[in-house]
PDB file of C-alpha atoms in Angstrom:
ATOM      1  CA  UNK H   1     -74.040  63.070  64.597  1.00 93.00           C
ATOM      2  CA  UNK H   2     -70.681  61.960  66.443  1.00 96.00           C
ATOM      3  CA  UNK H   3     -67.535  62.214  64.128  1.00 98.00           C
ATOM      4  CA  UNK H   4     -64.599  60.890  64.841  1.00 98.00           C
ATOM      5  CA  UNK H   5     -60.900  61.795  63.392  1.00 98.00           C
ATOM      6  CA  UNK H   6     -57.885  60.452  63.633  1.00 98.00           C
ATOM      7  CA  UNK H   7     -54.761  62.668  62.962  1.00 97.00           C
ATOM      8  CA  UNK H   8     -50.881  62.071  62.834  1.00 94.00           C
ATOM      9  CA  UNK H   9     -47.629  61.543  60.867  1.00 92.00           C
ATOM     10  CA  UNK H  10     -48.282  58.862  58.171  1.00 93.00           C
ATOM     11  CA  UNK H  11     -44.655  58.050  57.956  1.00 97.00           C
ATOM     12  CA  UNK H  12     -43.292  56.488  61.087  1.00 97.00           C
ATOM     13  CA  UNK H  13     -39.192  55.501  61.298  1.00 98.00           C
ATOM     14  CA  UNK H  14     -38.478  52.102  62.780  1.00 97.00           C
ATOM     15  CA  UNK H  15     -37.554  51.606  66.515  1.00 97.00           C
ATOM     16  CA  UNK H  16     -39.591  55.277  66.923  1.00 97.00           C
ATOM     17  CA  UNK H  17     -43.283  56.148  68.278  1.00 98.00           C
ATOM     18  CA  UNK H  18     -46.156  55.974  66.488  1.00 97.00           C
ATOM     19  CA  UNK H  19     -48.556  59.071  67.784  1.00 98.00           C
ATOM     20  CA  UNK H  20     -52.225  59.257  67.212  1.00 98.00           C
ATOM     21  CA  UNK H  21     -54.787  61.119  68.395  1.00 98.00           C
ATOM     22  CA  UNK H  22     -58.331  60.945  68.074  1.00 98.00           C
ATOM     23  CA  UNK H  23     -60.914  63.748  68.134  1.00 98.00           C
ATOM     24  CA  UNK H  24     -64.606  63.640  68.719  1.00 98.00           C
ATOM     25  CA  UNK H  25     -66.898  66.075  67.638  1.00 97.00           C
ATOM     26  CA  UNK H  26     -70.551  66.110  67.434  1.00 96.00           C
ATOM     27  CA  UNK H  27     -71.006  64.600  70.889  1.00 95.00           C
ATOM     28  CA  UNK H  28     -68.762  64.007  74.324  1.00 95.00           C
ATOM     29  CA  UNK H  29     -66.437  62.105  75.556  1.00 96.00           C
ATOM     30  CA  UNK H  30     -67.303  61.081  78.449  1.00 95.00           C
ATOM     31  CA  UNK H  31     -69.453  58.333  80.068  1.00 94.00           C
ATOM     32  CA  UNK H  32     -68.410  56.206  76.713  1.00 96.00           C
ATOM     33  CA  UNK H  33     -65.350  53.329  76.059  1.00 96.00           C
ATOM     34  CA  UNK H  34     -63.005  54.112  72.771  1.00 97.00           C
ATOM     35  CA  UNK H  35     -60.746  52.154  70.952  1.00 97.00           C
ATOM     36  CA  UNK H  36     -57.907  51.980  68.156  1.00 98.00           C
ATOM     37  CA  UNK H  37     -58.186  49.179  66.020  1.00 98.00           C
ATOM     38  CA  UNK H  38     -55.753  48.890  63.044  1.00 98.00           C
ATOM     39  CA  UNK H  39     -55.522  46.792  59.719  1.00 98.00           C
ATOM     40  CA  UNK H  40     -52.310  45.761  57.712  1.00 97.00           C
ATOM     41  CA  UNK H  41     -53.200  46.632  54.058  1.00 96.00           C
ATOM     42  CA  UNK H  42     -54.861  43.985  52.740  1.00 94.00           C
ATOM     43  CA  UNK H  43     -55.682  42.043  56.135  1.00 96.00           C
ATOM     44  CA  UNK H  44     -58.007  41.984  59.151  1.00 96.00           C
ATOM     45  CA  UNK H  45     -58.484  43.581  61.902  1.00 98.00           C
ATOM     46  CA  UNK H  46     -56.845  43.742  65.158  1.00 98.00           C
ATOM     47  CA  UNK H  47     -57.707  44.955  68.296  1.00 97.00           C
ATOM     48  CA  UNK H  48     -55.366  47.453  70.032  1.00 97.00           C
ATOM     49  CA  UNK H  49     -56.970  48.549  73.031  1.00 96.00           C
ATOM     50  CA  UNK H  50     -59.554  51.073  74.788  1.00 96.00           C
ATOM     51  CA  UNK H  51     -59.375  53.522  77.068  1.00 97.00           C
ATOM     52  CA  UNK H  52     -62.809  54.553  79.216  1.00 96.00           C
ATOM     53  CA  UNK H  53     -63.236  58.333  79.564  1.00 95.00           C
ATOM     54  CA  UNK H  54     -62.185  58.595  82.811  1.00 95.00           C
ATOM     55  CA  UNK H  55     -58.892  56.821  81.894  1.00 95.00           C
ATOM     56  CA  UNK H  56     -59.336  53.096  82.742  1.00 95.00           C
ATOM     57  CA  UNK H  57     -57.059  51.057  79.967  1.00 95.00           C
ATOM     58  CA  UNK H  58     -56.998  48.214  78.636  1.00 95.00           C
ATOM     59  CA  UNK H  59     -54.953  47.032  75.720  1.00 94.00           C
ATOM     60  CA  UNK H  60     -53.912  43.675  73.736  1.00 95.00           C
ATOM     61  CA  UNK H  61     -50.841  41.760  74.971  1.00 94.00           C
ATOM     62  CA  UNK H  62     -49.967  40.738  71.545  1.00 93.00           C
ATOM     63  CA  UNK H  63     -48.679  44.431  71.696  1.00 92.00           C
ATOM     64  CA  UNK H  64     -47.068  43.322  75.153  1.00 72.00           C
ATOM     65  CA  UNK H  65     -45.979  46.647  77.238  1.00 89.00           C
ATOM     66  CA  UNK H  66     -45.478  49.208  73.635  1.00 96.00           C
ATOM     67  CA  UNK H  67     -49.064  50.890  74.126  1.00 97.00           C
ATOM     68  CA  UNK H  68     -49.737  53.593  75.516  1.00 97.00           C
ATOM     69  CA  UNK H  69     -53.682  54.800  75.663  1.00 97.00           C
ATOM     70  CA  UNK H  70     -54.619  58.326  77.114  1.00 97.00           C
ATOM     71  CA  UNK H  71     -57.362  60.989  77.326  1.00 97.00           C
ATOM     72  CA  UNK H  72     -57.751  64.301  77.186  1.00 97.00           C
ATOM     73  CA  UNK H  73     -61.845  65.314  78.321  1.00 96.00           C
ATOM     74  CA  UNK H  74     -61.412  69.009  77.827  1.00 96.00           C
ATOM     75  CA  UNK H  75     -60.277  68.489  74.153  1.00 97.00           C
ATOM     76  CA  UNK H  76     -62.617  65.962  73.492  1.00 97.00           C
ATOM     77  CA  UNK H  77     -59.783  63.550  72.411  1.00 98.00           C
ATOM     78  CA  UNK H  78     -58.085  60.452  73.252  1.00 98.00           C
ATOM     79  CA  UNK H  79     -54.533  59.036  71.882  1.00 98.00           C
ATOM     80  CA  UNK H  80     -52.588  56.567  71.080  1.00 98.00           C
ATOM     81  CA  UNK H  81     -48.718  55.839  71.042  1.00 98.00           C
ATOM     82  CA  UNK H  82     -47.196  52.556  70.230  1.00 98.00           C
ATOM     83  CA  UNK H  83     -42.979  52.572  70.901  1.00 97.00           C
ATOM     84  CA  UNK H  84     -40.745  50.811  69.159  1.00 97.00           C
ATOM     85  CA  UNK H  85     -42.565  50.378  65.943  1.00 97.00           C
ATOM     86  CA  UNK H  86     -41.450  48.008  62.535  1.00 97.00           C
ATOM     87  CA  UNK H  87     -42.411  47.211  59.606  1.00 97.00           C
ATOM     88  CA  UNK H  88     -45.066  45.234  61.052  1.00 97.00           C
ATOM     89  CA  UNK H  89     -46.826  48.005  62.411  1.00 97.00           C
ATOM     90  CA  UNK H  90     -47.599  49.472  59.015  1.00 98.00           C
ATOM     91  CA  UNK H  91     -51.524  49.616  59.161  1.00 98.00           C
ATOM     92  CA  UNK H  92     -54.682  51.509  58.705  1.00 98.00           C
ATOM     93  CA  UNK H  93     -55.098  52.737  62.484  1.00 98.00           C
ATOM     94  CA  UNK H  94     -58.867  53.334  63.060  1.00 98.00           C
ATOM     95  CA  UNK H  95     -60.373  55.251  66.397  1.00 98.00           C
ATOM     96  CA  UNK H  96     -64.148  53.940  67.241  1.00 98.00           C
ATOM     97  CA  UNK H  97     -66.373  54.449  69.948  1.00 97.00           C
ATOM     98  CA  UNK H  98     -67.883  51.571  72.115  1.00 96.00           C
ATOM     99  CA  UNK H  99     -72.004  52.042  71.963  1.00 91.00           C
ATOM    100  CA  UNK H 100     -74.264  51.596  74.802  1.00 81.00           C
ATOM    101  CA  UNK H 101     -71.518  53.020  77.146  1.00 83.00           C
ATOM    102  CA  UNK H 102     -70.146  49.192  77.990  1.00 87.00           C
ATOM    103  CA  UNK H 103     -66.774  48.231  77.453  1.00 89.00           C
ATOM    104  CA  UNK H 104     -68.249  44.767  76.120  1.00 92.00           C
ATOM    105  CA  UNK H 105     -70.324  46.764  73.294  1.00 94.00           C
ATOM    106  CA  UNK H 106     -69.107  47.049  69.759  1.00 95.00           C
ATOM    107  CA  UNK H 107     -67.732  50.149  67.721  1.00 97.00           C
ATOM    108  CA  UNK H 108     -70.711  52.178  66.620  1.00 95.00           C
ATOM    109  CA  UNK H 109     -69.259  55.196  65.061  1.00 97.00           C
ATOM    110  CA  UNK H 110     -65.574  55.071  63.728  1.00 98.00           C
ATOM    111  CA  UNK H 111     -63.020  57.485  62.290  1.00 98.00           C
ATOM    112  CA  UNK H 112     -62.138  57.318  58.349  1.00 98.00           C
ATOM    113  CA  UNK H 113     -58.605  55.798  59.357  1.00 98.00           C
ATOM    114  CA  UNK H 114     -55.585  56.627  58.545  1.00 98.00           C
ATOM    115  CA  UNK H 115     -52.673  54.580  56.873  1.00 98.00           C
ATOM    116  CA  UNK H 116     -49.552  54.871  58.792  1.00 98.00           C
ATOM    117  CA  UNK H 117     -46.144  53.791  57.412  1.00 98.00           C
ATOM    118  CA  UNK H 118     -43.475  52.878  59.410  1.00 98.00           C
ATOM    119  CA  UNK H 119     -40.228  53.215  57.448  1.00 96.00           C
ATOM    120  CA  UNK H 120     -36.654  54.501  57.374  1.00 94.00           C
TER     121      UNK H 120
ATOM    122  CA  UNK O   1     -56.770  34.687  72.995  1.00 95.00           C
ATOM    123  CA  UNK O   2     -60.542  33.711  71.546  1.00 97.00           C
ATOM    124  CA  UNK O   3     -60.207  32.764  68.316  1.00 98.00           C
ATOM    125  CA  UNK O   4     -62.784  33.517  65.862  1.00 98.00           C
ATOM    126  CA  UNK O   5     -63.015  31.564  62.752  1.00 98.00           C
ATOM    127  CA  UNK O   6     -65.131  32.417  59.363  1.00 98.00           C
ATOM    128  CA  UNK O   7     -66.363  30.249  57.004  1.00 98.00           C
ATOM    129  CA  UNK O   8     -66.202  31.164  53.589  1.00 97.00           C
ATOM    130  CA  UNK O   9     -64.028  33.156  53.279  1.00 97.00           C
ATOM    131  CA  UNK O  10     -65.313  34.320  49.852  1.00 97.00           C
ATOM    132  CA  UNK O  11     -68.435  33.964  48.170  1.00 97.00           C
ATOM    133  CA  UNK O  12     -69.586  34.643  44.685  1.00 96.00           C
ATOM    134  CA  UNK O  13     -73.594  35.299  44.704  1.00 96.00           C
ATOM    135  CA  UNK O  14     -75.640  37.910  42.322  1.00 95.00           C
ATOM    136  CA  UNK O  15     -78.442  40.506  43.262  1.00 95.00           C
ATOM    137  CA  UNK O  16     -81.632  38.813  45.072  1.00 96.00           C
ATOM    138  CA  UNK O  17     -79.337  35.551  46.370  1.00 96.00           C
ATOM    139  CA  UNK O  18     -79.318  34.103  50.099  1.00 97.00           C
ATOM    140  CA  UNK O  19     -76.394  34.533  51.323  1.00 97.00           C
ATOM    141  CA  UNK O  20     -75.194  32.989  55.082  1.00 98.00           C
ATOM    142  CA  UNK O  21     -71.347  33.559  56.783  1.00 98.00           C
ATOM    143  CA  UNK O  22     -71.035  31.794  60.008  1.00 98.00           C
ATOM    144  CA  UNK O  23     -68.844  32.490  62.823  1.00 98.00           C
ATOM    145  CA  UNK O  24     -66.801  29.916  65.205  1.00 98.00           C
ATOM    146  CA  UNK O  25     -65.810  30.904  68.084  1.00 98.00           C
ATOM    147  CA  UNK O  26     -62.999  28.365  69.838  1.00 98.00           C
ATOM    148  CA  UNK O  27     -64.202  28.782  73.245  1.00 98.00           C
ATOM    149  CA  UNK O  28     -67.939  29.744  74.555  1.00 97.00           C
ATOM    150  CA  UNK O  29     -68.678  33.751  73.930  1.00 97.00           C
ATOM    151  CA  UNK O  30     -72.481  33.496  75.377  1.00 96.00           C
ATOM    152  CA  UNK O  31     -73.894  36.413  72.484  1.00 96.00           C
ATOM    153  CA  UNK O  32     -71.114  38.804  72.783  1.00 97.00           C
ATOM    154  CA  UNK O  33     -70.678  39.080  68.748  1.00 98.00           C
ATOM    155  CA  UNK O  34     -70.773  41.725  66.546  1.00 98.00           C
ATOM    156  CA  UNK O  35     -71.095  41.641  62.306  1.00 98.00           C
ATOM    157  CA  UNK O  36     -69.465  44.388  60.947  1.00 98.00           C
ATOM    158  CA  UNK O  37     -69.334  44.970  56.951  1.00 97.00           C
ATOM    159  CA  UNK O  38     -66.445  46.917  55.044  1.00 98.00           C
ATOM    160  CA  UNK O  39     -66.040  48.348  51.813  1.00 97.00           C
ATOM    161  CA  UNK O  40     -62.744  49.322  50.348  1.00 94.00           C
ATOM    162  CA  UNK O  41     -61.106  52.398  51.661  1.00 95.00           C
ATOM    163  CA  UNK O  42     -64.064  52.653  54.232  1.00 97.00           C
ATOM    164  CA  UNK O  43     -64.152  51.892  57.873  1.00 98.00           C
ATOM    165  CA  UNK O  44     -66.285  49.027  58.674  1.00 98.00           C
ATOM    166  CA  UNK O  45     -70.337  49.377  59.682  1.00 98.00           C
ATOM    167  CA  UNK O  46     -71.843  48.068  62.812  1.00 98.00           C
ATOM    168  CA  UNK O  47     -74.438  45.800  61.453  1.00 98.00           C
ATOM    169  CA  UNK O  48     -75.476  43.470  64.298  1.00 98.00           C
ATOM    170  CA  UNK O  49     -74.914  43.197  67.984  1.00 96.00           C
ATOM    171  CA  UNK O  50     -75.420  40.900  70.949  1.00 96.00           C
ATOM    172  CA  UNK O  51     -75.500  38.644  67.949  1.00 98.00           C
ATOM    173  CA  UNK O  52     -78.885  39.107  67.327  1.00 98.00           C
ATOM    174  CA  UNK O  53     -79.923  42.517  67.288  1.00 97.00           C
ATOM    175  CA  UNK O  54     -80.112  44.716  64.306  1.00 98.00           C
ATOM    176  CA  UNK O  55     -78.495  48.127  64.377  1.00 97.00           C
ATOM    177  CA  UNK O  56     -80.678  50.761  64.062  1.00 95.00           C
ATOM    178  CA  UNK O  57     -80.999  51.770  60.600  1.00 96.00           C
ATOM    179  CA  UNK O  58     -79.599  48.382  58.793  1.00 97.00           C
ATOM    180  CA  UNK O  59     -82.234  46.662  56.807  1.00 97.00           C
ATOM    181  CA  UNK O  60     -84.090  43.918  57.692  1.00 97.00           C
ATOM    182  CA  UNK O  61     -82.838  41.563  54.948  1.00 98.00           C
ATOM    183  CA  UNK O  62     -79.690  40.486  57.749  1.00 98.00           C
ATOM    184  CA  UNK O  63     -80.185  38.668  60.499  1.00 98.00           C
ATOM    185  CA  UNK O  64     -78.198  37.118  62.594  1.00 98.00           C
ATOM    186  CA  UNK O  65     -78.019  34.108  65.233  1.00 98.00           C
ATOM    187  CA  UNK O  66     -76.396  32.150  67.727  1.00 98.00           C
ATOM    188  CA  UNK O  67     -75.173  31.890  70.511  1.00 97.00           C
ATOM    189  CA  UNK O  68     -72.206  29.838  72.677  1.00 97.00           C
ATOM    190  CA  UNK O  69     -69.307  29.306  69.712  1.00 98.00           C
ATOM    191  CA  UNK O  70     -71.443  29.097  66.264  1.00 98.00           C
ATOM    192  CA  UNK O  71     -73.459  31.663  64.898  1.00 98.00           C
ATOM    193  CA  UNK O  72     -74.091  32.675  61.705  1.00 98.00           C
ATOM    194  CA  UNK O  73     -75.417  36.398  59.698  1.00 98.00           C
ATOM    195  CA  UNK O  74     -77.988  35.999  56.441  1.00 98.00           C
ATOM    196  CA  UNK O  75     -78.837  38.331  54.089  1.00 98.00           C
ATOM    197  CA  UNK O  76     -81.866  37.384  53.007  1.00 97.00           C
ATOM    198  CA  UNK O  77     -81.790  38.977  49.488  1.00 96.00           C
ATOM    199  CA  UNK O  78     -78.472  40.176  48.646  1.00 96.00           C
ATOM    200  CA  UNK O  79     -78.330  44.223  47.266  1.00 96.00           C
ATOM    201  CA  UNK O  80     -75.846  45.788  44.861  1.00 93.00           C
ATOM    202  CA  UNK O  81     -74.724  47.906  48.176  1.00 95.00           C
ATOM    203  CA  UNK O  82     -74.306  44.867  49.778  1.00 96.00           C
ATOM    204  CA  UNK O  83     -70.968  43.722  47.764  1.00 93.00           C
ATOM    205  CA  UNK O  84     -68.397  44.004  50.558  1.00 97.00           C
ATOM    206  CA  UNK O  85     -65.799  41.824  53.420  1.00 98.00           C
ATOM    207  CA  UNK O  86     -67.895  40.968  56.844  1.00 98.00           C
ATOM    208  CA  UNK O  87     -66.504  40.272  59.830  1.00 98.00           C
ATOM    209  CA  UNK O  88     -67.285  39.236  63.074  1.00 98.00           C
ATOM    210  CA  UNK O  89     -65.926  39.956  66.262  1.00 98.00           C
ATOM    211  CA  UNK O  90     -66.257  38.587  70.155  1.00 98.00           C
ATOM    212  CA  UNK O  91     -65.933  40.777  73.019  1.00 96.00           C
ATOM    213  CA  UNK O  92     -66.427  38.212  75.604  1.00 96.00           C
ATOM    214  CA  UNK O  93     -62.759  37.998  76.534  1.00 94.00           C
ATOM    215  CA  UNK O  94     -59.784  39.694  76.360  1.00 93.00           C
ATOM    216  CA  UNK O  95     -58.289  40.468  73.596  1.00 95.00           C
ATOM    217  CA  UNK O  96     -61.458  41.046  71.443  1.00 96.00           C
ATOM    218  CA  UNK O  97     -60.557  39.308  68.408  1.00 97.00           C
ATOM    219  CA  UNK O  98     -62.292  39.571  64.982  1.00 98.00           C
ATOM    220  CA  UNK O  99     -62.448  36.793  62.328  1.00 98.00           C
ATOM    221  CA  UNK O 100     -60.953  36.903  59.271  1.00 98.00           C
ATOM    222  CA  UNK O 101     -63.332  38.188  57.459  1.00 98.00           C
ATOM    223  CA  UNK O 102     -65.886  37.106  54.536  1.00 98.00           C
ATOM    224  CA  UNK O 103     -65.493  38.787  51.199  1.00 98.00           C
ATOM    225  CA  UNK O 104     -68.842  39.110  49.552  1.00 97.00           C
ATOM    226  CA  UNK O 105     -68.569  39.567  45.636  1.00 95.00           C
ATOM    227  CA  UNK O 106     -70.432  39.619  42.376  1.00 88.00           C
ATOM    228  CA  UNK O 107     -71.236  36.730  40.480  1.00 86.00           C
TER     229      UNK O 107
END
């Protein structure tokens, strides 16, 4: 059964980086998309962007250039940092994994989230 | 950006109702939607993709259909586990976007 588990600071200061990273266990990496997604309490969800396992990005330009989306194959983990956060950034930041190894194909197994913060 | 519009965006049924969210897209996805349901504090579920095909282990009681910029997700007889927000997404075209979501709750 693939787990996923997202892990950082929960409390980010504005104007700093918000670092996540994501670690998959009960399966690999590789030949499969990822992707954060994150939800302001009480809202939707947004799209952040994905990263393929051999380190083809793509990310939302609502987010313009502040995302930054990398792997790491031999830890089984991928990351995300997002620069120059506010208070707008204050969101449940899920990790998920694309099925059916497409970038096109929805999340089929996502991480429990985690709430980050972002304030002085 | 594709934007992806639910409709209602709450409903009131009880156990054993027909219940039916539709999705509108604003420009032409083909079938690239997902449903997705989420219960409080949880990550959302995968329930349909390709906006027609059942996830493997989701019941049979949802559905879903369309294709182009309207589709729509039943469940055919609404369960107690059932009570939750839905929402779809398109992955036709960058950004993927989701819809607002559709909170499902107890009569």
């Amino acid at each position: 059964q693939v787990q996923l588990q997202e892990s950082g600071p929960g409390l980010v200061k504005p104007s700093e980086t918000l670092s996540l990273t994501c670690t998959v266990s009960g399966g690999s990496i590789s030949g499969y998309y990822w992707s954060w997604i994150r939800q302001p309490p009480g809202k939707g969800l947004e799209w952040i962007g994905y990263i393929y396992y051999s380190g083809t990005t793509k990310h939302n330009p609502s987010l313009e250039s502040r995302v930054t989306i990398s792997v790491d194959t031999s830890k089984n983990q991928f990351s995300l940092k997002l620069s120059s956060v506010t208070a707008a950034d204050t969101a449940v930041y899920y990790c998920a994994r694309h099925g059916s190894r497409a970038s096109s194909s929805p999340y089929d197994y996502w991480g429990q989230g985690t709430l980050i913060t972002v304030s002085s | 950006d594709t934007q992806m519009t639910q409709s209602p965006s709450s409903v009131s049924a009880s156990v054993g109702d027909r219940v039916t969210i539709t999705c509108r897209a604003s420009q032409g996805i083909d079938n690239w939607l997902a449903w997705y349901h989420q219960k409080p504090g949880k990550a959302p579920k995968l329930l349909i993709s390709s906006a027609s095909t059942l996830q493997s282990g989701v019941p049979s009681r949802f559905s879903g259909s369309g294709s182009g910029t309207f589709f729509t997700l039943t469940i055919s007889s609404l369960q107690p586990e059932d009570f939750a927000t839905y929402y779809c997404q398109q992955t036709n075209s960058f950004p993927w976007t989701f819809g607002q979501g559709t909170k499902v709750e107890i009569k």
